[in-house]
Amino acid sequence: IFSPPKAQASQRNKPLQVLALGLSRTGTESLKRALEILDYDHVYHGFDFLKHPDQVLQWVPLLEQKIAGRKDFSAGDFDGIIGHCEAVSDLPCSALSSELLSAYPDALIITNHRKNVDDWYASYYQTVDPLVTNWWYSFLCHFEFEAYWARRLVCRVQDIHYHGDFKHRGKEGYENHYANLRAEAKDRCLEWTVEDGWEPLCSFLGKAVPEVDFPRGN
């Protein structure tokens, strides 16, 4: 319906050091803010594509190519979007976990998760899933340029994680995502929850523990 926004490609000008590849609603905002406190220069988060809608044009084709079976992703596919970032968190990066792990083999991996999958499911179902399933929002998106493309991105993320059916396959998708992530990340992976706070995170990253409380995001 809408022509895509014109993308403004960037180039990588600093190494990508940290891939926080946990699903949305697993402390991704808190982790983003924590990594920024630890002096990682720009931590990409789902908020970024909402602030910069032109980036959706770059993300959506990558997600749709993955769904179509493409295997030959490289850092060059991602640096045009996240070349200015030293770390990433949240969607859409979580939906391209395998591809990012392969593209950035020197990055450290954080598998941020929730201790209780039922709590995670309820949180996601109430906040993220309605962006896809709410009929009124879906209808309005056909008349609002940025909302249309943002919804399309979230739809593709849910196709990858939950086969397009979060209500019935959300928990299955959660378990599969983390099982695959742990198998692929192996010895460069930190298992972490927001409740763990600074100490294990800083130890894993080789950083001093800041003299501030751990940030709490939404």
mmCIF file of C-alpha atoms in Angstrom:
data_model
loop_
_atom_site.group_PDB
_atom_site.id
_atom_site.type_symbol
_atom_site.label_atom_id
_atom_site.label_comp_id
_atom_site.label_asym_id
_atom_site.label_seq_id
_atom_site.Cartn_x
_atom_site.Cartn_y
_atom_site.Cartn_z
ATOM 1 C CA ILE A 1 0.000 0.000 0.000
ATOM 2 C CA PHE A 2 2.726 2.433 1.011
ATOM 3 C CA SER A 3 6.013 2.792 -0.784
ATOM 4 C CA PRO A 4 8.859 2.075 1.644
ATOM 5 C CA PRO A 5 10.771 4.986 3.136
ATOM 6 C CA LYS A 6 14.163 5.680 1.614
ATOM 7 C CA ALA A 7 16.834 3.975 3.681
ATOM 8 C CA GLN A 8 19.946 5.828 4.793
ATOM 9 C CA ALA A 9 22.692 3.214 4.887
ATOM 10 C CA SER A 10 25.594 3.561 7.302
ATOM 11 C CA GLN A 11 28.971 1.842 7.498
ATOM 12 C CA ARG A 12 30.618 0.062 10.401
ATOM 13 C CA ASN A 13 32.943 2.480 12.149
ATOM 14 C CA LYS A 14 33.454 0.563 15.408
ATOM 15 C CA PRO A 15 33.423 -3.148 16.308
ATOM 16 C CA LEU A 16 30.175 -4.796 17.340
ATOM 17 C CA GLN A 17 31.057 -6.168 20.769
ATOM 18 C CA VAL A 18 27.847 -7.460 22.366
ATOM 19 C CA LEU A 19 24.815 -9.295 20.986
ATOM 20 C CA ALA A 20 21.987 -9.421 23.549
ATOM 21 C CA LEU A 21 19.673 -11.754 21.676
ATOM 22 C CA GLY A 22 16.922 -12.483 24.171
ATOM 23 C CA LEU A 23 13.306 -12.015 23.154
ATOM 24 C CA SER A 24 11.307 -8.861 23.742
ATOM 25 C CA ARG A 25 9.919 -8.495 27.288
ATOM 26 C CA THR A 26 13.013 -10.099 28.852
ATOM 27 C CA GLY A 27 14.580 -6.910 30.187
ATOM 28 C CA THR A 28 15.780 -5.615 26.837
ATOM 29 C CA GLU A 29 15.342 -1.943 27.747
ATOM 30 C CA SER A 30 17.038 -2.357 31.127
ATOM 31 C CA LEU A 31 19.889 -4.196 29.451
ATOM 32 C CA LYS A 32 20.227 -1.509 26.781
ATOM 33 C CA ARG A 33 20.518 1.172 29.449
ATOM 34 C CA ALA A 34 22.968 -0.936 31.467
ATOM 35 C CA LEU A 35 25.241 -1.454 28.469
ATOM 36 C CA GLU A 36 25.178 2.281 27.793
ATOM 37 C CA ILE A 37 26.206 2.944 31.399
ATOM 38 C CA LEU A 38 29.098 0.535 30.774
ATOM 39 C CA ASP A 39 30.184 2.844 27.927
ATOM 40 C CA TYR A 40 29.104 0.806 24.934
ATOM 41 C CA ASP A 41 28.588 3.390 22.225
ATOM 42 C CA HIS A 42 25.020 3.086 20.994
ATOM 43 C CA VAL A 43 23.049 -0.024 21.875
ATOM 44 C CA TYR A 44 20.512 -0.809 19.168
ATOM 45 C CA HIS A 45 16.993 -1.581 20.446
ATOM 46 C CA GLY A 46 13.495 -1.860 19.029
ATOM 47 C CA PHE A 47 13.047 1.778 19.989
ATOM 48 C CA ASP A 48 15.546 2.692 17.268
ATOM 49 C CA PHE A 49 13.478 1.645 14.293
ATOM 50 C CA LEU A 50 10.479 3.421 15.827
ATOM 51 C CA LYS A 51 12.553 6.610 16.006
ATOM 52 C CA HIS A 52 14.059 6.075 12.546
ATOM 53 C CA PRO A 53 11.353 4.574 10.308
ATOM 54 C CA ASP A 54 13.669 4.519 7.297
ATOM 55 C CA GLN A 55 15.503 1.621 8.960
ATOM 56 C CA VAL A 56 12.410 -0.543 8.602
ATOM 57 C CA LEU A 57 13.091 -0.631 4.863
ATOM 58 C CA GLN A 58 16.405 -2.314 5.644
ATOM 59 C CA TRP A 59 15.134 -4.717 8.308
ATOM 60 C CA VAL A 60 11.997 -6.002 6.593
ATOM 61 C CA PRO A 61 13.773 -7.422 3.517
ATOM 62 C CA LEU A 62 16.301 -9.219 5.736
ATOM 63 C CA LEU A 63 13.523 -10.772 7.800
ATOM 64 C CA GLU A 64 11.572 -11.783 4.701
ATOM 65 C CA GLN A 65 14.693 -13.225 3.069
ATOM 66 C CA LYS A 66 15.279 -15.360 6.159
ATOM 67 C CA ILE A 67 11.695 -16.599 6.018
ATOM 68 C CA ALA A 68 12.210 -17.433 2.334
ATOM 69 C CA GLY A 69 15.231 -19.571 3.227
ATOM 70 C CA ARG A 70 18.226 -17.352 2.524
ATOM 71 C CA LYS A 71 21.382 -18.621 4.269
ATOM 72 C CA ASP A 72 24.243 -16.418 3.056
ATOM 73 C CA PHE A 73 23.922 -13.437 5.404
ATOM 74 C CA SER A 74 27.085 -11.536 6.307
ATOM 75 C CA ALA A 75 28.128 -8.517 8.339
ATOM 76 C CA GLY A 76 27.660 -6.428 5.218
ATOM 77 C CA ASP A 77 23.922 -7.068 5.380
ATOM 78 C CA PHE A 78 23.713 -5.585 8.875
ATOM 79 C CA ASP A 79 26.381 -2.884 8.988
ATOM 80 C CA GLY A 80 24.227 -0.608 6.856
ATOM 81 C CA ILE A 81 21.772 -0.475 9.767
ATOM 82 C CA ILE A 82 23.827 -1.071 12.915
ATOM 83 C CA GLY A 83 27.298 -0.019 11.779
ATOM 84 C CA HIS A 84 27.310 2.759 14.380
ATOM 85 C CA CYS A 85 26.487 0.357 17.234
ATOM 86 C CA GLU A 86 28.733 -1.514 19.655
ATOM 87 C CA ALA A 87 25.861 -3.632 21.000
ATOM 88 C CA VAL A 88 22.326 -4.710 20.115
ATOM 89 C CA SER A 89 19.258 -5.809 22.060
ATOM 90 C CA ASP A 90 15.573 -6.627 21.441
ATOM 91 C CA LEU A 91 13.724 -7.156 18.168
ATOM 92 C CA PRO A 92 14.323 -7.285 15.265
ATOM 93 C CA CYS A 93 17.823 -8.524 16.099
ATOM 94 C CA SER A 94 16.466 -11.436 18.145
ATOM 95 C CA ALA A 95 14.745 -12.780 15.026
ATOM 96 C CA LEU A 96 18.076 -12.801 13.186
ATOM 97 C CA SER A 97 20.085 -14.392 15.995
ATOM 98 C CA SER A 98 21.740 -17.143 13.968
ATOM 99 C CA GLU A 99 22.659 -14.730 11.219
ATOM 100 C CA LEU A 100 24.153 -12.194 13.640
ATOM 101 C CA LEU A 101 26.121 -14.876 15.482
ATOM 102 C CA SER A 102 27.669 -15.950 12.209
ATOM 103 C CA ALA A 103 28.260 -12.411 10.956
ATOM 104 C CA TYR A 104 29.988 -11.240 14.154
ATOM 105 C CA PRO A 105 31.934 -14.241 15.512
ATOM 106 C CA ASP A 106 33.967 -12.138 17.961
ATOM 107 C CA ALA A 107 30.961 -10.607 19.732
ATOM 108 C CA LEU A 108 29.990 -11.708 23.234
ATOM 109 C CA ILE A 109 26.471 -13.115 23.565
ATOM 110 C CA ILE A 110 23.923 -12.408 26.293
ATOM 111 C CA THR A 111 20.898 -14.695 26.476
ATOM 112 C CA ASN A 112 18.654 -12.404 28.484
ATOM 113 C CA HIS A 113 15.545 -14.316 29.525
ATOM 114 C CA ARG A 114 12.778 -14.443 32.121
ATOM 115 C CA LYS A 115 12.858 -16.854 35.048
ATOM 116 C CA ASN A 116 9.208 -17.734 34.519
ATOM 117 C CA VAL A 117 8.012 -18.351 30.969
ATOM 118 C CA ASP A 118 4.376 -17.823 31.992
ATOM 119 C CA ASP A 119 5.186 -14.323 33.249
ATOM 120 C CA TRP A 120 7.012 -13.584 30.006
ATOM 121 C CA TYR A 121 4.106 -14.898 27.923
ATOM 122 C CA ALA A 122 1.583 -12.719 29.754
ATOM 123 C CA SER A 123 3.762 -9.632 29.369
ATOM 124 C CA TYR A 124 4.370 -10.164 25.655
ATOM 125 C CA TYR A 125 0.737 -11.068 24.969
ATOM 126 C CA GLN A 126 -0.440 -7.815 26.546
ATOM 127 C CA THR A 127 2.113 -5.482 24.960
ATOM 128 C CA VAL A 128 3.699 -6.707 21.719
ATOM 129 C CA ASP A 129 1.229 -9.200 20.267
ATOM 130 C CA PRO A 130 -1.611 -6.641 19.927
ATOM 131 C CA LEU A 131 0.534 -4.771 17.393
ATOM 132 C CA VAL A 132 -0.122 -7.748 15.117
ATOM 133 C CA THR A 133 -3.505 -9.088 16.209
ATOM 134 C CA ASN A 134 -5.574 -6.027 17.134
ATOM 135 C CA TRP A 135 -7.954 -5.529 14.204
ATOM 136 C CA TRP A 136 -8.457 -1.817 14.793
ATOM 137 C CA TYR A 137 -4.731 -1.104 14.890
ATOM 138 C CA SER A 138 -4.263 -3.259 11.803
ATOM 139 C CA PHE A 139 -6.942 -1.263 9.997
ATOM 140 C CA LEU A 140 -5.479 2.103 10.996
ATOM 141 C CA CYS A 141 -2.019 1.043 9.835
ATOM 142 C CA HIS A 142 -3.273 1.090 6.269
ATOM 143 C CA PHE A 143 -3.694 4.844 6.577
ATOM 144 C CA GLU A 144 -0.530 5.721 8.501
ATOM 145 C CA PHE A 145 2.793 5.332 6.752
ATOM 146 C CA GLU A 146 5.147 4.671 9.670
ATOM 147 C CA ALA A 147 2.701 2.466 11.568
ATOM 148 C CA TYR A 148 2.178 0.288 8.491
ATOM 149 C CA TRP A 149 5.873 -0.488 8.126
ATOM 150 C CA ALA A 150 6.480 -0.919 11.858
ATOM 151 C CA ARG A 151 3.622 -3.421 12.042
ATOM 152 C CA ARG A 152 4.962 -5.252 9.002
ATOM 153 C CA LEU A 153 8.326 -5.613 10.735
ATOM 154 C CA VAL A 154 6.754 -6.971 13.931
ATOM 155 C CA CYS A 155 4.639 -9.394 11.871
ATOM 156 C CA ARG A 156 7.769 -10.801 10.240
ATOM 157 C CA VAL A 157 9.483 -11.118 13.627
ATOM 158 C CA GLN A 158 6.502 -13.076 14.940
ATOM 159 C CA ASP A 159 6.464 -15.246 11.828
ATOM 160 C CA ILE A 160 10.055 -16.238 12.614
ATOM 161 C CA HIS A 161 9.724 -16.716 16.362
ATOM 162 C CA TYR A 162 6.148 -17.978 16.707
ATOM 163 C CA HIS A 163 5.052 -19.120 13.240
ATOM 164 C CA GLY A 164 2.716 -16.116 13.136
ATOM 165 C CA ASP A 165 0.598 -17.438 16.028
ATOM 166 C CA PHE A 166 1.868 -16.120 19.337
ATOM 167 C CA LYS A 167 -1.296 -16.990 21.255
ATOM 168 C CA HIS A 168 -0.914 -20.712 20.629
ATOM 169 C CA ARG A 169 2.801 -21.059 19.884
ATOM 170 C CA GLY A 170 4.407 -18.330 21.964
ATOM 171 C CA LYS A 171 5.822 -20.576 24.668
ATOM 172 C CA GLU A 172 7.018 -23.098 22.104
ATOM 173 C CA GLY A 173 8.767 -20.296 20.243
ATOM 174 C CA TYR A 174 10.358 -19.074 23.467
ATOM 175 C CA GLU A 175 11.800 -22.487 24.297
ATOM 176 C CA ASN A 176 13.016 -23.064 20.739
ATOM 177 C CA HIS A 177 14.671 -19.655 20.518
ATOM 178 C CA TYR A 178 16.712 -20.119 23.670
ATOM 179 C CA ALA A 179 17.598 -23.733 22.925
ATOM 180 C CA ASN A 180 18.942 -22.738 19.519
ATOM 181 C CA LEU A 181 20.711 -19.677 20.884
ATOM 182 C CA ARG A 182 22.474 -21.647 23.607
ATOM 183 C CA ALA A 183 23.539 -24.336 21.162
ATOM 184 C CA GLU A 184 24.972 -21.816 18.713
ATOM 185 C CA ALA A 185 26.543 -19.341 21.155
ATOM 186 C CA LYS A 186 28.258 -22.003 23.297
ATOM 187 C CA ASP A 187 31.201 -20.662 25.324
ATOM 188 C CA ARG A 188 30.742 -16.985 24.442
ATOM 189 C CA CYS A 189 27.318 -16.811 26.089
ATOM 190 C CA LEU A 190 26.080 -15.365 29.400
ATOM 191 C CA GLU A 191 22.779 -16.599 30.832
ATOM 192 C CA TRP A 192 21.263 -13.516 32.450
ATOM 193 C CA THR A 193 18.054 -12.096 33.910
ATOM 194 C CA VAL A 194 17.301 -8.580 35.123
ATOM 195 C CA GLU A 195 17.254 -9.903 38.686
ATOM 196 C CA ASP A 196 20.926 -10.859 38.310
ATOM 197 C CA GLY A 197 21.892 -7.197 38.084
ATOM 198 C CA TRP A 198 25.389 -5.847 37.577
ATOM 199 C CA GLU A 199 27.795 -8.453 38.936
ATOM 200 C CA PRO A 200 27.517 -11.352 36.457
ATOM 201 C CA LEU A 201 27.070 -8.943 33.559
ATOM 202 C CA CYS A 202 30.170 -6.912 34.397
ATOM 203 C CA SER A 203 32.228 -10.017 35.121
ATOM 204 C CA PHE A 204 31.326 -11.477 31.735
ATOM 205 C CA LEU A 205 32.074 -8.241 29.884
ATOM 206 C CA GLY A 206 35.256 -7.455 31.813
ATOM 207 C CA LYS A 207 33.871 -4.208 33.195
ATOM 208 C CA ALA A 208 33.981 -2.652 36.646
ATOM 209 C CA VAL A 209 30.661 -2.648 38.499
ATOM 210 C CA PRO A 210 29.191 0.888 38.328
ATOM 211 C CA GLU A 211 28.379 2.699 41.545
ATOM 212 C CA VAL A 212 24.770 3.202 40.495
ATOM 213 C CA ASP A 213 21.660 1.076 40.810
ATOM 214 C CA PHE A 214 20.931 -1.272 37.952
ATOM 215 C CA PRO A 215 18.541 0.485 35.546
ATOM 216 C CA ARG A 216 14.949 -0.652 35.357
ATOM 217 C CA GLY A 217 13.182 -0.202 32.050
ATOM 218 C CA ASN A 218 9.696 -1.115 30.934
#
